[in-house]
XYZ file of N, CA and C in Angstrom:
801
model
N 0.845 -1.193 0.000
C 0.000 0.000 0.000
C 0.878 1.240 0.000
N 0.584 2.356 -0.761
C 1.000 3.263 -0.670
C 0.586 4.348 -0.072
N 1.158 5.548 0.818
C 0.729 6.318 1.677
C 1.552 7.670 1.462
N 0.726 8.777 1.701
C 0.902 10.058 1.367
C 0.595 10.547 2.787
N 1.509 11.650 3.032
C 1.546 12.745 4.237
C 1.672 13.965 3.737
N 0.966 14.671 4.388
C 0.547 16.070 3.564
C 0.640 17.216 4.941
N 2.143 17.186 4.795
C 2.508 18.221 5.477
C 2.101 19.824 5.003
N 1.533 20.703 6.120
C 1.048 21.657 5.633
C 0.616 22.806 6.556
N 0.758 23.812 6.352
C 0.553 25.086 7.123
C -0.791 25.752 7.032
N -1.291 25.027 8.412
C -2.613 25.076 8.361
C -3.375 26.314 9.058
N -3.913 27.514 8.339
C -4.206 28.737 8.180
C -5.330 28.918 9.277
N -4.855 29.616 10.467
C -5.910 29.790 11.938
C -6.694 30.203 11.566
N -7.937 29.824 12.225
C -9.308 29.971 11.690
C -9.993 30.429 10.388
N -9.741 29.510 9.510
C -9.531 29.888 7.859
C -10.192 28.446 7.005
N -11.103 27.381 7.984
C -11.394 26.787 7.421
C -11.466 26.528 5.503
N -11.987 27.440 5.016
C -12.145 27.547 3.554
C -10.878 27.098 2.984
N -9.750 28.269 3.145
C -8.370 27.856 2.695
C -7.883 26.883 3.009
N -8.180 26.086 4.587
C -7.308 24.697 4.420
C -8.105 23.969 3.926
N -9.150 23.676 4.034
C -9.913 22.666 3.064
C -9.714 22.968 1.464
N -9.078 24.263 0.899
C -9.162 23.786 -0.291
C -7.536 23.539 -0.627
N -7.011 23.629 0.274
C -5.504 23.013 0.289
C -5.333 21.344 0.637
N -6.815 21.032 1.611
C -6.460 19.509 1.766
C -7.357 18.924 0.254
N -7.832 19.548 -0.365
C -8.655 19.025 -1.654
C -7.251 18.841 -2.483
N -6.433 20.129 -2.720
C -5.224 19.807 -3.709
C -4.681 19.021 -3.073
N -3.992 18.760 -2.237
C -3.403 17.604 -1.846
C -4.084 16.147 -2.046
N -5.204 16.133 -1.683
C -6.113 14.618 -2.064
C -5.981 14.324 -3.145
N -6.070 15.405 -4.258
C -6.075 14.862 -5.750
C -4.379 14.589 -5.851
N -3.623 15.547 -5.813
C -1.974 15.081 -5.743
C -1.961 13.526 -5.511
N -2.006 13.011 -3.816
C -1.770 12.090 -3.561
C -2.300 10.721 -4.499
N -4.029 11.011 -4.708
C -4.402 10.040 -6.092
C -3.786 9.744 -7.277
N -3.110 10.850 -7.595
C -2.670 11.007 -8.627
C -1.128 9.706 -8.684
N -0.894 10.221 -7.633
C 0.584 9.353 -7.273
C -0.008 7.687 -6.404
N -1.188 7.266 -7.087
C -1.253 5.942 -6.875
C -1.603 5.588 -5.689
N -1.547 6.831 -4.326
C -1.469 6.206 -2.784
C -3.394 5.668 -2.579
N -2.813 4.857 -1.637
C -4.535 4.181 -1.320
C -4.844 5.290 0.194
N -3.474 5.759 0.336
C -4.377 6.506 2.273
C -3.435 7.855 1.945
N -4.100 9.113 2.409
C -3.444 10.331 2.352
C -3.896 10.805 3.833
N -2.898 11.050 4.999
C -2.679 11.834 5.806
C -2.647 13.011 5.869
N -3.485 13.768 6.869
C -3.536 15.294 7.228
C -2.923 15.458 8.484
N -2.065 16.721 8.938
C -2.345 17.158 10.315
C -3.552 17.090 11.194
N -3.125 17.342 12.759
C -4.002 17.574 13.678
C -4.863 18.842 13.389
N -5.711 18.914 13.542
C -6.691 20.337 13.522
C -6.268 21.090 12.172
N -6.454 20.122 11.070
C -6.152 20.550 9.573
C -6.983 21.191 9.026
N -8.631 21.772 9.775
C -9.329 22.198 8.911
C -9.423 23.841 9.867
N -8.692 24.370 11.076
C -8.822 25.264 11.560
C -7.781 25.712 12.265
N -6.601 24.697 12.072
C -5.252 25.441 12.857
C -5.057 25.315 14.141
N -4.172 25.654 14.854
C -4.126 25.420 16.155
C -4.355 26.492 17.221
N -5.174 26.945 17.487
C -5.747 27.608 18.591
C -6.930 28.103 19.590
N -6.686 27.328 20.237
C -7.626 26.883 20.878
C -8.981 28.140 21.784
N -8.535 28.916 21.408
C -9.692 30.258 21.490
C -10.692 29.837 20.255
N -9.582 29.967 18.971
C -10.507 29.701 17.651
C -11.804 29.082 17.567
N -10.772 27.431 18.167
C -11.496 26.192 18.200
C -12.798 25.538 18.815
N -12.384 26.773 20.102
C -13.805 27.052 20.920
C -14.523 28.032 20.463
N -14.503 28.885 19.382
C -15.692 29.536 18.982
C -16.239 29.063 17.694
N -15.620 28.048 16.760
C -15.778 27.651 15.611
C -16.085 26.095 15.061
N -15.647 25.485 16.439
C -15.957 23.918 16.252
C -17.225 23.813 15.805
N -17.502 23.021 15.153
C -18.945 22.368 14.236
C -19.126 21.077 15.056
N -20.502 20.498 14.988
C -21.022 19.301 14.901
C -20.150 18.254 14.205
N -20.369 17.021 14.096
C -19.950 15.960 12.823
C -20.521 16.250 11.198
N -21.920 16.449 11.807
C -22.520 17.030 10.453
C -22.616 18.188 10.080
N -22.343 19.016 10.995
C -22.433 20.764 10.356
C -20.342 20.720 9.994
N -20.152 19.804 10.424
C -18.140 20.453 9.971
C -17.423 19.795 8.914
N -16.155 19.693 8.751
C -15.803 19.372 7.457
C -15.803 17.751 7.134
N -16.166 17.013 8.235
C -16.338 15.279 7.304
C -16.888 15.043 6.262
N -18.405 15.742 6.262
C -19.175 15.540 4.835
C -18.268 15.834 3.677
N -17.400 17.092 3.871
C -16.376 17.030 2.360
C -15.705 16.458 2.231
N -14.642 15.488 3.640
C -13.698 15.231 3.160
C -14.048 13.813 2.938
N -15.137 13.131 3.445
C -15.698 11.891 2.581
C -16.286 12.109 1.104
N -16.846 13.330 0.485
C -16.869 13.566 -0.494
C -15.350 13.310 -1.295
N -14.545 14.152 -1.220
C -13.109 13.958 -1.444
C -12.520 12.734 -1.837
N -12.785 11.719 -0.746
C -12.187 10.600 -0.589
C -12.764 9.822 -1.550
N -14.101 10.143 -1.654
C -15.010 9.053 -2.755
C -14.714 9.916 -3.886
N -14.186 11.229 -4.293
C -14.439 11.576 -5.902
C -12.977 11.093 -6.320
N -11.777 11.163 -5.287
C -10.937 10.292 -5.842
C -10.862 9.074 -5.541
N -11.334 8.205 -4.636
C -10.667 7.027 -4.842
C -9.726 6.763 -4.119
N -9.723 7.150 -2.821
C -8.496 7.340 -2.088
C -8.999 7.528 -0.221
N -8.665 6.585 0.398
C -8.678 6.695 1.711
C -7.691 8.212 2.465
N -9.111 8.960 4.001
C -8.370 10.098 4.141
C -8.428 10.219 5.169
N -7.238 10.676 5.929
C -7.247 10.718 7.680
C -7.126 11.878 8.262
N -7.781 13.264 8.178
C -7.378 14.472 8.946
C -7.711 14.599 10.050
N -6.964 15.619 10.635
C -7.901 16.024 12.481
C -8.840 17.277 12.294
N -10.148 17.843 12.633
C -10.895 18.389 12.915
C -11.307 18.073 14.227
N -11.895 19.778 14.344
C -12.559 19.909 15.608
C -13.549 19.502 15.663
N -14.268 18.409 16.790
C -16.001 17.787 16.712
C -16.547 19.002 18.166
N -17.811 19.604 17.438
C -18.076 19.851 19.104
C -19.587 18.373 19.046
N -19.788 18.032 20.351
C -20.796 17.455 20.966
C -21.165 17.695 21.818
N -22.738 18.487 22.048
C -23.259 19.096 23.284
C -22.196 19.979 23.452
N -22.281 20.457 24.775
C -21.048 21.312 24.998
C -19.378 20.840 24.970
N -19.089 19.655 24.988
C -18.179 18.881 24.485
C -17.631 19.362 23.253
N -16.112 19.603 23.340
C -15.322 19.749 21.795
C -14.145 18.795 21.637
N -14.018 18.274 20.859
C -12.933 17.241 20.753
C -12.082 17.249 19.753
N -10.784 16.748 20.133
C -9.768 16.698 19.131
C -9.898 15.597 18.122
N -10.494 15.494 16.971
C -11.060 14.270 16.654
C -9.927 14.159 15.115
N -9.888 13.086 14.941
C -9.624 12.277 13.463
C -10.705 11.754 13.020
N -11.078 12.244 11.704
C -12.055 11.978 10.755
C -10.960 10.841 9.155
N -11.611 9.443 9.602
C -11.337 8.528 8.830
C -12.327 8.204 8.075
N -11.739 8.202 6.469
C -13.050 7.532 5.524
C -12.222 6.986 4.671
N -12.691 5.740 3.637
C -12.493 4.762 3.036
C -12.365 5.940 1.568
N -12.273 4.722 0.396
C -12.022 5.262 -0.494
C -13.303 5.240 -1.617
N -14.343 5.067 -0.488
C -15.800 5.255 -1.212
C -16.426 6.867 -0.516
N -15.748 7.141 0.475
C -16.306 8.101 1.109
C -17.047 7.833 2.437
N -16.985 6.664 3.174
C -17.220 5.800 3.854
C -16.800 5.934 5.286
N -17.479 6.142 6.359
C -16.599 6.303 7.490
C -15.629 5.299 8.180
N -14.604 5.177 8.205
C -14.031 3.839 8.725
C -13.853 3.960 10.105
N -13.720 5.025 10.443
C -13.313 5.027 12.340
C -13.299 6.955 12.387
N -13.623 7.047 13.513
C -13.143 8.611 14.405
C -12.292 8.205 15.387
N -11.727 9.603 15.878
C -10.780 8.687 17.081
C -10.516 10.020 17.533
N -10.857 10.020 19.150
C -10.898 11.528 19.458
C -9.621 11.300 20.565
N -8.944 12.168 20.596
C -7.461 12.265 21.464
C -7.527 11.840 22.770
N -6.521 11.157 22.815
C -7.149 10.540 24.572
C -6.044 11.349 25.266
N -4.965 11.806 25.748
C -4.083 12.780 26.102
C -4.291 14.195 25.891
N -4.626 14.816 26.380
C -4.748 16.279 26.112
C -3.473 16.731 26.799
N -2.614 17.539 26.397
C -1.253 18.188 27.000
C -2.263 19.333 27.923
N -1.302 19.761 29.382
C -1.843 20.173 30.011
C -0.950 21.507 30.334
N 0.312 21.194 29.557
C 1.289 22.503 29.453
C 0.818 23.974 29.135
N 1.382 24.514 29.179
C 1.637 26.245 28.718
C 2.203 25.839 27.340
N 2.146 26.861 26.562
C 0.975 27.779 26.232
C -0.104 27.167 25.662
N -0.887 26.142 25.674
C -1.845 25.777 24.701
C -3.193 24.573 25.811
N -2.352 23.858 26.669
C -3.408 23.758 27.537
C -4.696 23.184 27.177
N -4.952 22.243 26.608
C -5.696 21.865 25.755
C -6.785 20.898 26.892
N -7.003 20.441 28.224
C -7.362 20.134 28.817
C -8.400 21.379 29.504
N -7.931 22.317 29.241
C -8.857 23.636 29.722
C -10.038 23.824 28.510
N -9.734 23.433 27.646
C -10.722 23.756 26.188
C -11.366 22.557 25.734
N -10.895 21.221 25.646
C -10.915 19.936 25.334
C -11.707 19.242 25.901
N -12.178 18.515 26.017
C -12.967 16.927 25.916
C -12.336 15.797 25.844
N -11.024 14.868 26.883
C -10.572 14.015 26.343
C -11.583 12.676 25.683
N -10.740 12.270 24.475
C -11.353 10.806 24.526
C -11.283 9.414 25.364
N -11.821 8.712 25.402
C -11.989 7.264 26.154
C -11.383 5.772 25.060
N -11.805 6.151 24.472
C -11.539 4.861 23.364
C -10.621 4.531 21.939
N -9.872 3.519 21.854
C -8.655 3.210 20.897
C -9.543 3.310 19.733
N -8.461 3.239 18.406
C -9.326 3.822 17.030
C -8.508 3.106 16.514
N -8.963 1.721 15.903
C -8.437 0.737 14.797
C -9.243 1.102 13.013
N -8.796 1.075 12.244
C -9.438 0.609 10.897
C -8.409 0.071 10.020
N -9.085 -0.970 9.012
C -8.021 -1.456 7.739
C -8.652 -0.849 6.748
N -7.302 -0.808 5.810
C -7.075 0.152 4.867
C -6.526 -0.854 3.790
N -6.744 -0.939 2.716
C -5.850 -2.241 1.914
C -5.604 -3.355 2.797
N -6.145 -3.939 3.611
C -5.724 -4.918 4.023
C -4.775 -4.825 5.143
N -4.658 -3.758 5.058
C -3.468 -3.081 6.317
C -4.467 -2.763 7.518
N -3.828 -2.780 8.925
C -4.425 -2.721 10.059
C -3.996 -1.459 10.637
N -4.423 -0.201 10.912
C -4.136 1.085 11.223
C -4.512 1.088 12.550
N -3.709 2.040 13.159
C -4.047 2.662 14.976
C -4.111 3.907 15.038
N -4.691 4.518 15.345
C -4.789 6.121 15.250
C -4.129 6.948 16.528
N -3.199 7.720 16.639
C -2.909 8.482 17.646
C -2.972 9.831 16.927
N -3.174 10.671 18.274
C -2.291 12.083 17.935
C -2.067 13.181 19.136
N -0.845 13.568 17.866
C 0.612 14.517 18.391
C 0.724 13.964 20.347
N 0.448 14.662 20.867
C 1.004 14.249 22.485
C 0.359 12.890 22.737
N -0.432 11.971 21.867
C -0.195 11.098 22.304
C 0.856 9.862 22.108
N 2.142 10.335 21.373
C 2.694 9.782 20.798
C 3.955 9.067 22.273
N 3.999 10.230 23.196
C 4.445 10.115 24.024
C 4.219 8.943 25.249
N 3.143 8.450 24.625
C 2.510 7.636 25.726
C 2.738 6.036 25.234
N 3.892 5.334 25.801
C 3.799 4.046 24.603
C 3.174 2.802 25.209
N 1.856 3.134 26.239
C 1.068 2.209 26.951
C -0.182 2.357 25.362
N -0.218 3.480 24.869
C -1.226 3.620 23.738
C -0.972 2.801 22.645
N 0.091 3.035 22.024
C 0.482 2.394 20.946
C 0.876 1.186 20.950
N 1.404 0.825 22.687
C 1.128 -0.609 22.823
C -0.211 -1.381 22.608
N -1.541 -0.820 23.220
C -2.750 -1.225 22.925
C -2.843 -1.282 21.717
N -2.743 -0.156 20.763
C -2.577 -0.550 19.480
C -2.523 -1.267 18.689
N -1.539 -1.800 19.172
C -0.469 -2.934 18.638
C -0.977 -4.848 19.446
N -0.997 -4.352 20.164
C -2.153 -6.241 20.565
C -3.256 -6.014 20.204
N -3.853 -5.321 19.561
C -5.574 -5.141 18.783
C -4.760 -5.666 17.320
N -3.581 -6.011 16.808
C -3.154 -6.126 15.717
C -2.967 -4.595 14.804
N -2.499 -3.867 15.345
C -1.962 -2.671 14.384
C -0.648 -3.161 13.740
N -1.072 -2.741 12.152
C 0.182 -2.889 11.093
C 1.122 -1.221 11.320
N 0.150 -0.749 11.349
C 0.687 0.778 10.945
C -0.126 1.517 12.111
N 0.969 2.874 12.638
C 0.615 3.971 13.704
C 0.110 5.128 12.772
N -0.894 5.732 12.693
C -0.887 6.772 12.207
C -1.076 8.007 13.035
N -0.294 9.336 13.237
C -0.102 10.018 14.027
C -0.408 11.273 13.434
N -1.329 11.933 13.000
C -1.309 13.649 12.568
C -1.279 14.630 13.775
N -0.287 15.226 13.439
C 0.176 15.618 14.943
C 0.182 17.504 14.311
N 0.516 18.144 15.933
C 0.231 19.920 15.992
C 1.703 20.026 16.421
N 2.967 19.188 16.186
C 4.393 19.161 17.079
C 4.925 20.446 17.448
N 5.399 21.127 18.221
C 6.046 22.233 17.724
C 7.645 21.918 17.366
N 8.098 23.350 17.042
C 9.265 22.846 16.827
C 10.442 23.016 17.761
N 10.164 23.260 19.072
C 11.093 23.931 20.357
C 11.197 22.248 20.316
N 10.606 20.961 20.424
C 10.798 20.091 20.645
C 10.830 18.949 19.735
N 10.871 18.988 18.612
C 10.986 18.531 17.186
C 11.903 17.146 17.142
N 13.025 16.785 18.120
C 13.920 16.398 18.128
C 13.422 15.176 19.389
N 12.178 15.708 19.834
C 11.809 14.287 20.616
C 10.563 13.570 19.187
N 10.212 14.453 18.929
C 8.992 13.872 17.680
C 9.780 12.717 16.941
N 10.973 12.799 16.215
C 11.788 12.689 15.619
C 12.170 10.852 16.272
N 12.627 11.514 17.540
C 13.051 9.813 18.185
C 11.736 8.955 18.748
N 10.455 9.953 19.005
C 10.155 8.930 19.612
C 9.362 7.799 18.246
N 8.564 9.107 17.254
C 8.291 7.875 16.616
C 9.036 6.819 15.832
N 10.802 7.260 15.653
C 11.468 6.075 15.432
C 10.862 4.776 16.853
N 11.148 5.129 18.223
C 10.569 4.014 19.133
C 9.903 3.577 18.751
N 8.666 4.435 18.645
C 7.080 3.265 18.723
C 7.512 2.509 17.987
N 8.134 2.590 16.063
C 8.216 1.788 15.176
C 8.366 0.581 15.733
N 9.854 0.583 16.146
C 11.175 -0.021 16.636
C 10.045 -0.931 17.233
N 10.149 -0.525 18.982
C 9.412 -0.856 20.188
C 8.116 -2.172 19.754
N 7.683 -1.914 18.879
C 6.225 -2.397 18.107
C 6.097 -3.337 17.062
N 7.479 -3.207 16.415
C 7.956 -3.673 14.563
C 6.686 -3.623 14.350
N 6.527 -2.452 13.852
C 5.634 -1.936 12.589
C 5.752 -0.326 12.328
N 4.943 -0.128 11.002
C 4.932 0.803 10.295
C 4.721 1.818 11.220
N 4.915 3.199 11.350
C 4.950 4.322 11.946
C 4.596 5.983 10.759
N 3.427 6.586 10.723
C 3.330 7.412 9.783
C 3.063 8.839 10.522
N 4.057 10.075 10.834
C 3.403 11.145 11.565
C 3.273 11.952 10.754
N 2.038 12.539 10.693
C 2.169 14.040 9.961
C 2.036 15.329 10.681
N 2.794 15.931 10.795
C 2.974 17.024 11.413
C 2.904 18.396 10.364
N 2.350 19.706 11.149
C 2.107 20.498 10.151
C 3.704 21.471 10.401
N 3.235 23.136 9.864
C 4.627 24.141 9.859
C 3.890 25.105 9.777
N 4.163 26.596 10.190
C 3.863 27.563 10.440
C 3.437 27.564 11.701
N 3.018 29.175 12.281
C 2.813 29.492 13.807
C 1.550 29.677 14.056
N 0.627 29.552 14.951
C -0.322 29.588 15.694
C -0.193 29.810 17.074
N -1.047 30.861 17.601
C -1.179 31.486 19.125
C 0.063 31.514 19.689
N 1.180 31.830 19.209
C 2.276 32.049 19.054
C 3.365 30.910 19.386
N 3.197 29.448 18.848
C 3.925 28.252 18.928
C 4.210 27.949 17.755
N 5.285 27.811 17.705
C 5.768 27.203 15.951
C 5.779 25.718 16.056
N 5.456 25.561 14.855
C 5.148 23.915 14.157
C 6.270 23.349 13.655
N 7.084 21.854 13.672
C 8.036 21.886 13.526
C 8.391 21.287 12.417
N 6.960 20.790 11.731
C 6.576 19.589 10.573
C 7.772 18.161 10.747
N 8.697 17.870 9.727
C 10.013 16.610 9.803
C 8.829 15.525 9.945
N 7.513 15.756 9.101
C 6.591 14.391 8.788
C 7.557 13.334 8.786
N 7.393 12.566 9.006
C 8.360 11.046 8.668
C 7.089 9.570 8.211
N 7.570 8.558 7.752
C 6.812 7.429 7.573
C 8.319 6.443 8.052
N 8.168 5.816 8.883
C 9.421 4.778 9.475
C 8.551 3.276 9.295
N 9.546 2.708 8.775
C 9.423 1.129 9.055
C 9.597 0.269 10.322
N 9.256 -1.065 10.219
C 9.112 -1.227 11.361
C 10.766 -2.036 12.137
N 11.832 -1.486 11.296
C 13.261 -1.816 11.745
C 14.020 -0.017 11.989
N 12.885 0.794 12.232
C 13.040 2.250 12.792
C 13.853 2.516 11.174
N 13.946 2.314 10.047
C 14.258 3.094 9.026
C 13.156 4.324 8.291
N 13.807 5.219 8.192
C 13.100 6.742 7.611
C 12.982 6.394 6.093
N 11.638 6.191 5.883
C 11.531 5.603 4.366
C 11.179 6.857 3.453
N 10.581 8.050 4.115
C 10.564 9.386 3.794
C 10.069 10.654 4.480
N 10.820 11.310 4.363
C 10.765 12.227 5.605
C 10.256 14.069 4.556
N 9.781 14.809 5.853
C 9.462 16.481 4.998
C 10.806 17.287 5.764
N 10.860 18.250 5.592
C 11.872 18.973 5.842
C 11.132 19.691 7.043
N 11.512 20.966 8.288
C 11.018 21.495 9.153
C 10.299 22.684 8.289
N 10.801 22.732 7.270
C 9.779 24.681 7.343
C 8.907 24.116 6.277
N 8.955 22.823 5.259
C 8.299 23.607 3.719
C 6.934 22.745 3.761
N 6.165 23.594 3.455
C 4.869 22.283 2.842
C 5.500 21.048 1.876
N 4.754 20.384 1.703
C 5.408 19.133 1.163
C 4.113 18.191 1.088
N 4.326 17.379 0.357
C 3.591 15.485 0.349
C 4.729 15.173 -0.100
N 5.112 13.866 0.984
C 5.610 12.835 1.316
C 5.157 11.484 0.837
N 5.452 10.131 0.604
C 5.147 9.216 -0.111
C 6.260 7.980 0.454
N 5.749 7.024 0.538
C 6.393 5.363 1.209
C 5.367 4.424 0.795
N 6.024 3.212 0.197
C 4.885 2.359 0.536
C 5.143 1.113 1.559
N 4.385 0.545 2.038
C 4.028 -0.159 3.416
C 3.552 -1.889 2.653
N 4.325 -2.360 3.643
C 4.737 -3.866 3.251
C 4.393 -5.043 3.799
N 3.283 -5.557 4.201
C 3.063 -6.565 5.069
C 3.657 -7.284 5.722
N 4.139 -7.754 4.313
C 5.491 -8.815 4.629
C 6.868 -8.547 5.117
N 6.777 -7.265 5.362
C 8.247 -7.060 5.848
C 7.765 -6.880 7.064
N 6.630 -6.649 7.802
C 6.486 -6.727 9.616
C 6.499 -7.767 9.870
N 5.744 -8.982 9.220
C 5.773 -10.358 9.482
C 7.461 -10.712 9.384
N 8.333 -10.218 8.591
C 10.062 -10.825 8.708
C 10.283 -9.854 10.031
N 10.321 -9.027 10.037
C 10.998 -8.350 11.354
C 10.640 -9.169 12.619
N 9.313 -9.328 13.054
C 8.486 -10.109 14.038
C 8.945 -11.890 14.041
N 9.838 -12.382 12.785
C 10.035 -13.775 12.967
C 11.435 -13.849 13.168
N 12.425 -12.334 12.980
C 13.658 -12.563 13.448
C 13.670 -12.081 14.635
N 13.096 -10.851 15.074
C 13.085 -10.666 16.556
C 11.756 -10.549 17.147
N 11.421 -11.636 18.394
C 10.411 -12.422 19.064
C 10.030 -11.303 19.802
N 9.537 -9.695 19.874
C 9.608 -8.841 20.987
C 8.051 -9.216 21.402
N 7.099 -9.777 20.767
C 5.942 -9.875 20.830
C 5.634 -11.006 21.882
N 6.223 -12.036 21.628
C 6.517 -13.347 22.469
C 6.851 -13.302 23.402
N 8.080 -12.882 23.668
C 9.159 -12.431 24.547
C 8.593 -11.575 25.823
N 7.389 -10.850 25.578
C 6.685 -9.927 26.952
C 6.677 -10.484 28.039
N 6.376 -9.649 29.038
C 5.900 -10.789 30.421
C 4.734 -9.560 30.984
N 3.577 -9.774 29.701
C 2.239 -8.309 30.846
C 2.481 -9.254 31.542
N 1.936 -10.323 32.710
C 1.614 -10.924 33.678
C 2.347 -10.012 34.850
N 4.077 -9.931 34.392
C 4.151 -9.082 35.451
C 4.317 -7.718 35.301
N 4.267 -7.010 34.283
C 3.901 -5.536 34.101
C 2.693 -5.206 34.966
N 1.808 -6.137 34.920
C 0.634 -5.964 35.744
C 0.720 -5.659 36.890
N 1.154 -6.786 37.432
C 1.776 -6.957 38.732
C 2.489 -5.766 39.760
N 3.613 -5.443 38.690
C 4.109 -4.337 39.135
C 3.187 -2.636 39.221
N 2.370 -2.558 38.208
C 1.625 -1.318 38.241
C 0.744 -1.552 39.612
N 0.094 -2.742 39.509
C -0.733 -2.962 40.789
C -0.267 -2.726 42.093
N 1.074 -3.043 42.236
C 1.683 -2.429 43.640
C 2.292 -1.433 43.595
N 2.444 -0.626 42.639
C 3.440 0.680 42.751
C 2.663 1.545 44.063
């Protein structure tokens, strides 16, 4: 399967313009054969969370209806982050659809960062629940950006049978250089596919650090974006090469939850 990341500088509260920037990109990526095209976190409104609380939409009043339109006029599976509000509830959500236009999964952020400047637990709605879908036959896990940090997540992930991490992330770039190693880990940590998309430019005054990457699951950089430029990115993803990694090294076998358990239970 082939996969596109669509690194991109996503314009604060400007819905119109990034949606018609994630439309050129959808057709790009079709064009170049990929079956799944990746967006950033909060790709249809940017990152700021004043915005986000005066502009979040419904499921049906916000941008899914287009970008399942999208997905079905090309032919092409699509993963961005938008804002969901529900009731008074707003969430950091990933909007997944097939390549009919089809919903395959949502997956609303289960980590909200609780840092300065952005604080996203003051504005936010965390989520409760893991976000699997297949894609070509491929088995996807959905994270994003700060939850990448958490590798109890991507472990769950990964015993639900995840082939591939997909991560559209808000990174900045003061810290770019942990983005960088950790999703080499998860790969590594997991043997499997690893895909982050991260955007570039500034919002509420935090810079974005983009360095999208797609890593294999022996932590190799199969293609990476640069920190400042917009870009689509492109890798394709191999079944059979997680199944060889997983039969030369046993990390799956080799566990002991019984006593991971154990130990959390008495800490």
């Amino acid at each position: 399967m082939r996969i596109a990341i669509s690194q991109m500088n996503c314009k604060v509260g400007d819905p119109s313009t990034n949606i018609d920037h994630i439309h050129v990109r959808i057709e790009q990526a079709a064009k170049q054969k990929c079956s799944l095209v990746v967006f950033p976190e909060m790709a249809e409104l940017g990152y700021d969370m004043e915005v986000i609380t005066k502009s979040a939409k419904s499921w049906n009043d916000g941008p899914a209806n287009i970008l399942a339109q999208y997905a079905k006029q090309y032919s092409i599976a699509v993963i961005a982050g938008i804002a969901e509000r529900e009731g008074m509830a707003i969430y950091n959500t990933l909007a997944a659809f097939d390549k009919n236009g089809a919903l395959l999964t949502k997956y609303r952020k289960i980590h909200l960062i609780t840092a300065d400047p952005i604080c996203e637990d003051k504005f936010l709605q965390a989520g409760q629940e893991l976000s699997l879908c297949t894609i070509d036959g491929i088995k996807c896990g959905l994270m994003t950006c700060y939850d990448i940090r958490f590798p109890e997540l991507a472990r769950a992930l990964y015993e639900r049978g995840a082939q591939l991490l997909i991560a559209p992330s808000a990174f900045p770039l003061i810290r770019i250089e942990h983005w960088r190693s950790i999703l080499k880990c998860r790969a590594i940590e997991n043997q499997l596919y690893v895909a982050g998309a991260n955007r570039i430019g500034t919002d509420a005054g935090v810079a974005f650090g983009g360095a999208s990457q797609i890593i294999d699951p022996l932590g190799a950089i199969l293609s990476s974006a640069s920190e400042t430029e917009d870009n689509l990115i492109f890798a394709d993803i191999a079944v059979d090469q997680i199944a060889a990694v997983r039969q030369r090294l046993h990390i799956g076998q080799d566990r002991r939850p019984a006593l991971y358990r154990n130990w959390s239970q008495s800490a």
